[in-house]
Amino acid sequence: MIDKHSPMPIYYQIEEAIKERIDKGEWREGDMIPSEREFSEMYHISRMTVRQAVTNLVSDGYLIRQIGRGTFVARRKIQQKLFGLTSFTEDMKGRGMKPGTRLLDFRTVSASGPIAEQLQIPDGGEMYEIKRVRSADDLPMALEITYLSEDLVRGLTEEDVYGSLYGYVEKELGMTIGYATQELESSVAREAESRTLGIAEGAPLLLIKRFSYLEDETPLEIVYSAYRGDRYKFVVGMHRNRTDSNG
Amino acid sequence: MIDKHSPMPIYYQIEEAIKERIDKGEWREGDMIPSEREFSEMYHISRMTVRQAVTNLVSDGYLIRQIGRGTFVARRKIQQKLFGLTSFTEDMKGRGMKPGTRLLDFRTVSASGPIAEQLQIPDGGEMYEIKRVRSADDLPMALEITYLSEDLVRGLTEEDVYGSLYGYVEKELGMTIGYATQELESSVAREAESRTLGIAEGAPLLLIKRFSYLEDETPLEIVYSAYRGDRYKFVVGMHRNRTDSNG
DNA sequence: ATATTATAAAGGTATAGACAACTAGTAGTC
DNA sequence: GACTACTAGTTGTCTATACCTTTATAATAT
């Protein structure tokens, strides 16, 4: 089960082994898993290596540690993904719906103003501007405008933007997305939005502004989106900060 | 600076020391901090202990590790709190506004239906129902209805609910809040809401439903809130999941 | 019965090293 | 000038061990 000479780190192999047992139902929610010392003897590895695996799964929400008692399988593994940043495509698939895209506009424009500043594009730089209607089960769900630095994702084509931009950046370009900040506000549809999304004027809209960053904090994209208020709920899981020192 | 005989763990003292230097501006955003070995020699502690401190600060977003290069101070320390779960009171203070509360109703009711189920209250159990208008700088900001298991926070009084419930639970009861899931949707104000919040009928509202849990996953509270769409934006930071195995 | 004490077992903290993988710069070679 | 090889310094992974704190249970004393 554990290969000490694999290029995969041992702690990672342990993580996968534990997650597999949870997914298979071998260990159910609330069950106590073997102690760190038991793992250590079972696989003939150091307890510190076991701890590294368990620590990662705890911060990912798979396990819960209780000192003096043991380590337990967390409840609600379904909701795990609520804590992670997802693309529209992943979001819709996670809800059991079929994501789709209608491309309204795809162009490069010269960067300026606060958008250029956020994307850290120097004067005279170019950026992609992508307008899309995102659909779920073939019904319009949101209107999206995305800005990307041309320098960062050079060679982006129209074909690439029909699916998940996150998937493209991660799989094709091999970059690692780190985090995003999002601002959500409630609004109502005006004429243009109501026509594109097929809803009435004055119907509720959920506006989301997203700034995405790579792992090294390079700004990746800006997305402005307007979701149909009657069909979309934004769901998010949040952890309480360990450090509530000053505020 | 570091006291090996303090009841505070060494790694925690290191964390605080690093954060202090960052807060003071001694180490600025993007700066490289001393290497793990340098810390280790500087304080005469093991490198693994240093790593534990640095690892925690990395997951809290204060630092960024780059293998082969070093460890650097992350940008945007202001936005750190976006990633953490906050109460209304903390949220408003973080925005530089003065939070306030008007108590509309405070009672115990017998639990039943999906609310009792979510709070894991057995048949015949009691729960608190608290209706409050939350204000910012003395202007109404949101209408909130909170449900809490009476068994969990026994002895809650009217006085306790004028401030932060999170603060009460953590400081007075000594419990540790773990996480929450939140659902956000856009809506429009009807007659009752428009009157309470002082806005027009048909004005946008941001509805938020929150389920809070303690560290051991005991359900703590349910909160339904309606925020004024013209004055409130929900801001959140989200990390990309390390583990995007199957989806 | 109740309370106290002892014990075992769990996770928490810490050590002192070792080697691997990666980055950036330097020196040398062509 | 361009390429290669080397080197120093960094984080990443891993070991084997030690002792502490907390929890739950069993044994003992009252």
XYZ file of C-alpha atoms (C1' of nucleotides) in Angstrom:
554
model
C 0.000 0.000 0.000
C 2.809 2.383 0.930
C 5.831 2.486 -1.348
C 8.822 4.021 0.369
C 10.705 4.308 -2.907
C 7.926 5.972 -4.835
C 8.565 9.522 -5.986
C 5.329 10.383 -4.204
C 6.040 11.544 -0.654
C 5.050 9.058 2.010
C 2.794 11.532 3.782
C 0.930 12.069 0.537
C 0.458 8.342 0.060
C -0.932 8.139 3.585
C -3.331 10.977 2.834
C -4.639 9.228 -0.245
C -4.961 5.937 1.594
C -7.005 7.540 4.358
C -9.221 9.445 1.942
C -9.818 6.261 -0.028
C -10.978 4.391 3.051
C -13.326 7.254 3.873
C -14.686 7.424 0.341
C -15.240 3.674 0.268
C -17.210 3.911 3.488
C -14.727 1.709 5.289
C -14.406 4.475 7.852
C -17.657 6.328 8.372
C -18.370 9.818 9.619
C -17.619 10.071 13.304
C -15.511 6.899 13.344
C -12.181 6.945 15.072
C -9.304 6.138 12.761
C -6.145 4.343 13.893
C -3.943 6.356 16.197
C -0.814 7.999 14.892
C 1.320 5.382 16.619
C -0.693 2.584 15.056
C -0.229 4.049 11.580
C 3.429 4.466 12.318
C 3.851 0.779 13.226
C 1.474 -0.423 10.528
C 3.509 1.145 7.711
C 6.894 1.166 9.434
C 7.259 4.905 9.152
C 7.924 7.667 11.623
C 5.064 9.066 13.627
C 6.008 12.571 12.487
C 5.383 11.537 8.904
C 1.959 10.243 9.881
C 1.284 13.519 11.628
C 2.082 15.449 8.467
C -0.522 13.463 6.565
C -3.131 13.776 9.293
C -2.464 17.489 9.737
C -3.113 18.076 6.052
C -6.356 16.133 6.126
C -7.452 18.029 9.207
C -6.944 21.367 7.510
C -8.748 20.025 4.461
C -11.659 19.117 6.711
C -11.532 15.354 6.303
C -10.493 14.577 9.863
C -10.915 16.015 13.335
C -8.342 15.696 16.073
C -9.296 15.579 19.743
C -6.429 15.479 22.147
C -6.480 12.595 24.564
C -9.264 10.896 22.572
C -8.216 10.264 19.016
C -8.691 11.324 15.411
C -12.110 11.034 13.832
C -13.640 11.165 10.380
C -15.344 14.532 9.931
C -18.980 14.731 9.025
C -20.298 16.344 5.850
C -17.637 15.325 3.369
C -20.097 16.443 0.703
C -19.694 20.000 1.867
C -15.925 19.867 1.674
C -15.857 21.588 -1.665
C -17.780 24.542 -0.283
C -14.557 25.673 1.281
C -12.624 25.646 -1.965
C -12.476 28.169 -4.754
C -14.184 26.847 -7.882
C -14.760 27.941 -11.434
C -18.254 28.321 -12.851
C -17.854 25.011 -14.652
C -16.834 23.162 -11.497
C -19.530 24.920 -9.499
C -22.304 23.815 -11.831
C -21.024 20.261 -12.093
C -20.920 20.110 -8.317
C -24.592 21.039 -8.300
C -25.388 18.280 -10.744
C -26.054 20.640 -13.644
C -24.568 20.800 -17.130
C -22.499 23.952 -17.608
C -22.496 25.762 -20.940
C -21.055 28.892 -22.476
C -22.161 31.346 -25.138
C -19.359 33.632 -26.214
C -20.504 37.205 -26.689
C -17.173 38.875 -27.217
C -13.468 38.012 -27.168
C -10.831 40.643 -27.787
C -7.619 42.160 -26.574
C -7.727 45.723 -25.363
C -5.061 48.056 -24.091
C -5.011 48.059 -20.329
C -5.693 51.179 -18.322
C -7.166 52.429 -15.115
C -7.940 50.352 -12.007
C -8.283 47.121 -13.980
C -4.748 47.416 -15.338
C -3.560 48.289 -11.870
C -5.203 45.257 -10.289
C -3.740 42.972 -12.958
C -0.343 44.672 -12.609
C -0.128 45.336 -16.337
C 2.435 48.007 -17.201
C 1.568 51.012 -19.352
C 0.863 50.029 -22.904
C 0.225 46.395 -21.998
C -2.582 44.387 -23.468
C -5.279 42.347 -21.751
C -7.997 39.971 -22.833
C -11.607 41.000 -22.400
C -14.038 38.089 -22.538
C -17.800 38.440 -22.352
C -19.720 35.242 -21.866
C -23.189 34.044 -20.974
C -22.833 31.041 -18.699
C -25.678 28.541 -18.687
C -26.751 25.613 -16.541
C -28.767 22.826 -18.132
C -29.063 25.060 -21.207
C -30.744 27.910 -19.346
C -28.904 31.227 -18.943
C -27.521 31.529 -15.450
C -25.046 34.395 -15.443
C -23.440 37.124 -17.473
C -19.668 37.260 -17.091
C -16.970 39.708 -18.097
C -13.415 38.471 -17.550
C -10.122 40.360 -17.779
C -6.775 38.590 -18.051
C -3.275 39.876 -18.603
C -2.231 38.915 -22.117
C 1.330 38.615 -20.942
C 0.380 35.952 -18.414
C -1.805 33.705 -20.575
C -0.367 34.438 -23.989
C -1.945 32.526 -26.820
C -5.434 32.220 -25.404
C -7.867 31.387 -28.202
C -11.626 31.532 -28.535
C -11.819 27.778 -28.187
C -10.152 27.898 -24.792
C -12.801 30.089 -23.217
C -15.756 27.801 -23.852
C -14.900 25.715 -20.824
C -13.276 26.388 -17.511
C -10.601 29.077 -17.524
C -9.273 27.685 -14.254
C -8.929 24.289 -15.878
C -7.096 25.815 -18.832
C -4.694 27.768 -16.658
C -3.961 24.805 -14.411
C -3.856 21.962 -16.930
C -2.610 23.621 -20.121
C -0.373 26.295 -18.667
C 0.661 24.357 -15.574
C 0.089 27.290 -13.241
C -1.203 26.913 -9.707
C -4.118 29.060 -8.663
C -3.784 30.241 -5.093
C -6.817 32.148 -3.936
C -9.386 34.750 -4.824
C -11.262 37.511 -3.108
C -14.895 37.927 -3.984
C -17.413 40.674 -3.356
C -21.102 39.861 -3.542
C -23.954 42.311 -3.669
C -27.621 42.269 -4.447
C -28.987 44.255 -7.348
C -31.870 44.301 -9.785
C -31.850 43.614 -13.522
C -31.959 46.498 -15.924
C -33.027 46.295 -19.523
C -29.826 44.901 -21.037
C -29.322 42.257 -18.383
C -32.937 41.184 -18.347
C -32.805 40.609 -22.110
C -29.578 38.602 -22.045
C -30.605 36.457 -19.120
C -34.260 36.128 -20.044
C -35.682 37.564 -16.861
C -37.923 40.499 -16.064
C -36.659 43.992 -15.430
C -36.429 44.591 -11.708
C -35.806 40.898 -11.017
C -33.100 40.242 -8.421
C -29.491 39.789 -9.557
C -26.511 38.579 -7.560
C -23.431 40.554 -8.597
C -20.065 38.968 -7.943
C -16.688 40.592 -8.451
C -13.740 38.252 -8.267
C -9.992 38.877 -8.156
C -8.017 35.659 -8.649
C -4.354 35.189 -7.792
C -1.759 32.532 -8.470
C 0.045 30.796 -5.649
C 2.821 33.397 -5.676
C 0.202 36.177 -5.550
C 0.504 37.178 -9.186
C -2.921 38.600 -10.158
C -4.525 36.250 -12.659
C -7.949 37.570 -13.568
C -10.822 39.888 -12.774
C -14.350 38.599 -13.236
C -17.519 40.620 -13.015
C -20.591 38.416 -13.066
C -24.331 38.867 -12.704
C -26.210 35.752 -11.629
C -29.959 35.247 -11.897
C -31.292 35.725 -8.395
C -34.135 33.292 -8.944
C -31.928 30.351 -9.876
C -28.618 30.830 -8.133
C -27.467 30.692 -4.545
C -23.856 31.288 -3.640
C -22.712 28.768 -1.077
C -19.522 29.045 0.888
C -17.914 27.429 3.885
C -15.738 29.511 6.154
C -13.442 28.561 8.973
C -13.025 30.558 12.138
C -9.547 32.077 12.246
C -7.079 30.540 14.661
C -5.698 33.985 15.234
C -8.206 36.545 16.458
C -5.565 38.575 18.217
C -6.255 42.166 17.404
C -9.209 43.587 15.575
C 12.398 37.176 22.941
C 11.838 33.412 23.012
C 11.260 31.815 26.409
C 11.829 28.074 26.339
C 10.256 27.660 29.749
C 7.115 29.606 29.004
C 3.867 27.636 28.985
C 3.372 29.075 25.498
C 4.682 26.672 22.871
C 7.878 27.805 21.201
C 6.372 27.605 17.723
C 3.602 29.922 18.871
C 6.093 32.432 20.232
C 7.884 32.343 16.898
C 4.619 32.975 15.083
C 3.879 35.992 17.219
C 7.392 37.321 16.815
C 7.182 37.064 13.032
C 3.740 38.646 12.888
C 4.923 41.486 15.110
C 7.842 42.244 12.822
C 5.469 42.265 9.862
C 2.956 44.500 11.634
C 5.694 46.906 12.647
C 6.833 47.144 9.063
C 10.232 45.745 9.914
C 9.613 43.130 7.242
C 7.609 44.489 4.352
C 5.424 42.777 1.805
C 7.523 40.745 -0.574
C 10.574 40.779 1.691
C 12.405 37.554 2.305
C 12.456 36.599 5.952
C 15.339 34.693 7.570
C 15.681 31.117 6.438
C 14.486 28.306 8.648
C 18.058 27.430 9.525
C 18.804 31.011 10.501
C 15.803 31.105 12.821
C 16.872 27.785 14.222
C 20.351 29.075 15.065
C 19.143 32.494 16.113
C 16.854 31.127 18.828
C 18.697 27.866 19.496
C 15.728 25.731 18.614
C 15.166 22.883 16.217
C 14.463 23.629 12.589
C 11.303 21.493 12.756
C 9.946 23.814 15.412
C 10.610 26.779 13.173
C 8.861 24.943 10.352
C 5.768 24.457 12.467
C 5.544 28.195 13.086
C 6.169 29.077 9.447
C 3.713 26.447 8.214
C 0.986 27.949 10.374
C 1.681 31.453 9.121
C 1.673 30.202 5.551
C -1.767 28.661 5.950
C -2.921 31.839 7.643
C -1.707 33.759 4.619
C 1.030 35.790 6.275
C 3.937 34.111 4.512
C 4.689 32.450 1.207
C 7.181 29.659 0.764
C 9.120 29.147 -2.454
C 11.331 26.122 -2.559
C 14.919 26.817 -3.380
C 14.385 30.562 -2.897
C 13.116 31.332 0.566
C 10.102 32.445 2.566
C 8.527 35.802 1.867
C 6.049 38.147 3.493
C 2.719 37.860 1.696
C 1.064 40.897 0.217
C -2.343 42.207 1.298
C -2.216 41.546 5.006
C -5.249 43.786 5.243
C -7.303 41.214 3.418
C -6.301 38.425 5.773
C -9.522 38.647 7.720
C -11.577 38.100 4.597
C -10.722 34.455 4.863
C -12.031 34.075 8.389
C -15.547 33.632 9.650
C -16.741 36.744 11.476
C -19.763 37.857 13.431
C -21.772 40.895 12.386
C -20.100 42.903 15.117
C -16.602 41.959 13.987
C -17.554 42.475 10.357
C -18.745 46.032 10.936
C -15.779 46.951 13.116
C -13.503 45.633 10.403
C -15.189 48.025 7.985
C -14.625 50.916 10.335
C -18.281 51.238 11.290
C -19.974 51.190 14.675
C -22.181 48.118 15.107
C -25.473 48.351 16.964
C -28.410 46.124 17.819
C -32.122 46.646 18.342
C -33.791 43.651 19.907
C -37.145 42.878 18.358
C -37.874 39.569 20.035
C -36.188 37.121 22.394
C -37.914 33.910 23.440
C -37.555 30.188 23.807
C -39.683 28.026 21.573
C -40.088 24.282 21.326
C -37.939 22.934 18.538
C -39.430 21.141 15.569
C -38.968 20.571 11.868
C -35.811 21.130 9.859
C -34.477 23.761 12.260
C -34.537 21.324 15.189
C -32.954 18.740 12.944
C -30.121 21.051 11.895
C -29.462 22.008 15.520
C -29.684 18.352 16.571
C -32.243 19.137 19.253
C -34.164 16.052 20.413
C -37.957 15.919 20.474
C -39.390 18.207 23.088
C -36.200 20.268 23.318
C -36.201 24.022 23.547
C -34.358 26.579 21.464
C -33.811 30.311 21.556
C -35.345 32.454 18.838
C -33.780 35.905 18.595
C -34.949 38.607 16.205
C -32.660 41.601 15.899
C -32.135 44.620 13.697
C -28.411 45.110 13.237
C -27.202 48.594 12.499
C -23.992 50.221 11.329
C -23.240 53.786 12.349
C -26.814 53.942 13.707
C -28.422 53.151 10.371
C -30.301 49.858 9.954
C -28.210 47.398 8.004
C -29.789 43.972 8.388
C -32.642 42.006 9.855
C -31.530 38.842 11.630
C -33.315 35.812 13.065
C -31.088 33.488 15.079
C -31.821 30.019 16.446
C -29.704 28.404 19.150
C -30.104 25.192 21.085
C -31.064 26.105 24.661
C -29.207 23.053 25.863
C -25.948 24.291 24.374
C -26.000 27.922 25.541
C -28.131 27.596 28.672
C -28.655 30.793 30.573
C -28.528 33.202 27.653
C -30.111 36.501 28.645
C -31.414 39.478 26.730
C -28.341 41.457 27.686
C -26.075 38.906 26.059
C -27.583 39.315 22.606
C -26.938 43.021 22.227
C -23.362 42.376 21.180
C -21.603 39.598 19.382
C -23.005 36.131 19.917
C -19.714 34.676 18.720
C -17.918 36.721 21.312
C -20.292 35.522 24.027
C -19.931 31.875 23.064
C -16.167 32.071 22.847
C -15.352 34.322 25.783
C -18.126 33.606 28.284
C -18.785 29.968 27.526
C -15.244 29.080 26.479
C -16.368 27.219 23.386
C -14.407 27.181 20.158
C -16.253 27.996 16.959
C -15.067 25.866 14.083
C -16.700 26.848 10.840
C -19.922 27.828 9.134
C -21.614 27.268 5.827
C -23.385 30.211 4.301
C -25.854 30.550 1.454
C -26.279 33.925 -0.201
C -29.021 34.941 -2.575
C -30.385 38.091 -4.051
C -33.950 39.148 -3.340
C -36.119 42.238 -3.182
C -37.672 43.851 -0.120
C -41.322 43.305 0.601
C -43.488 45.508 2.765
C -42.403 44.230 6.190
C -38.703 44.270 5.414
C -38.811 47.653 3.729
C -40.459 49.157 6.814
C -37.975 47.631 9.290
C -34.911 48.543 7.276
C -36.151 51.871 6.041
C -35.852 51.160 2.341
C -38.282 51.099 -0.545
C -40.333 48.090 -1.522
C -38.644 46.327 -4.393
C -35.196 47.493 -3.272
C -32.497 44.802 -3.457
C -31.832 42.619 -0.402
C -28.985 40.210 0.197
C -30.303 37.150 2.019
C -27.804 35.084 3.983
C -28.485 31.789 5.690
C -25.772 30.624 8.038
C -25.195 27.334 9.843
C -22.440 27.610 12.445
C -20.615 24.704 14.035
C -18.249 24.288 16.936
C -14.813 22.789 16.463
C -16.122 19.291 17.115
C -18.922 19.846 14.572
C -21.677 20.362 17.114
C -24.238 22.644 15.414
C -24.237 25.978 17.203
C -26.699 28.290 15.491
C -28.809 29.068 12.481
C -29.011 32.656 11.289
C -31.296 34.032 8.625
C -30.405 37.569 7.708
C -31.537 40.150 5.179
C -28.980 42.846 4.402
C -29.715 46.120 2.653
C -28.481 45.707 -0.894
C -27.622 49.369 -1.241
C -25.285 49.491 1.739
C -23.791 46.048 2.145
C -21.360 43.973 0.168
C -20.358 40.513 1.307
C -16.627 40.030 0.939
C -14.894 36.702 1.163
C -11.517 35.230 0.388
C -11.300 31.669 -0.823
C -8.353 29.380 -1.305
C -8.019 26.909 -4.120
C -8.207 23.388 -2.758
C -4.961 21.441 -2.641
C -6.944 18.355 -3.498
C -8.877 18.519 -6.738
C -8.806 14.786 -7.238
C -12.280 13.855 -8.410
C -15.006 16.216 -9.323
C -22.281 4.922 46.559
C -18.886 8.436 46.105
C -14.538 10.282 45.602
C -9.713 9.778 44.808
C -5.776 7.827 42.622
C -3.376 5.302 39.214
C -2.855 3.807 34.580
C -3.007 3.524 29.629
C -3.497 5.719 25.421
C -4.277 9.489 22.577
C -2.643 13.781 20.444
C 0.839 18.054 21.309
C 5.451 19.783 21.439
C 10.326 19.490 20.585
C 14.954 17.668 19.368
C 19.156 16.847 16.209
C 20.131 15.293 12.613
C 20.048 13.464 7.356
C 19.330 13.626 2.545
C 16.528 15.270 -1.617
C 14.799 18.770 -4.811
C 15.046 23.178 -6.418
C 16.929 28.067 -7.432
C 20.241 31.349 -8.472
C 24.560 32.595 -9.244
C 29.520 31.581 -10.576
C 33.150 29.570 -12.962
C 34.634 27.224 -16.721
C 34.316 25.497 -21.522
C 33.323 25.680 -26.188
C 28.490 35.146 -26.682
C 26.311 30.810 -25.399
C 26.215 26.764 -23.074
C 27.492 23.548 -19.234
C 28.939 22.231 -14.717
C 29.532 23.347 -10.220
C 28.298 25.368 -5.755
C 25.948 27.545 -1.997
C 21.671 28.233 -0.004
C 16.879 27.384 0.321
C 12.660 24.639 1.327
C 10.832 19.596 1.223
C 10.787 15.092 3.232
C 11.832 11.792 6.788
C 13.765 9.453 10.908
C 13.833 7.839 15.877
C 13.079 9.464 20.040
C 11.610 11.953 24.265
C 8.519 14.032 27.241
C 4.072 16.730 28.093
C -1.061 17.407 28.455
C -5.527 15.654 28.103
C -8.975 12.032 28.236
C -11.160 7.862 29.626
C -11.129 4.006 32.349
C -9.916 0.967 36.102
C -8.533 0.303 40.656
C -8.626 1.851 45.216
C -9.946 4.308 49.328
C -13.403 6.568 51.938
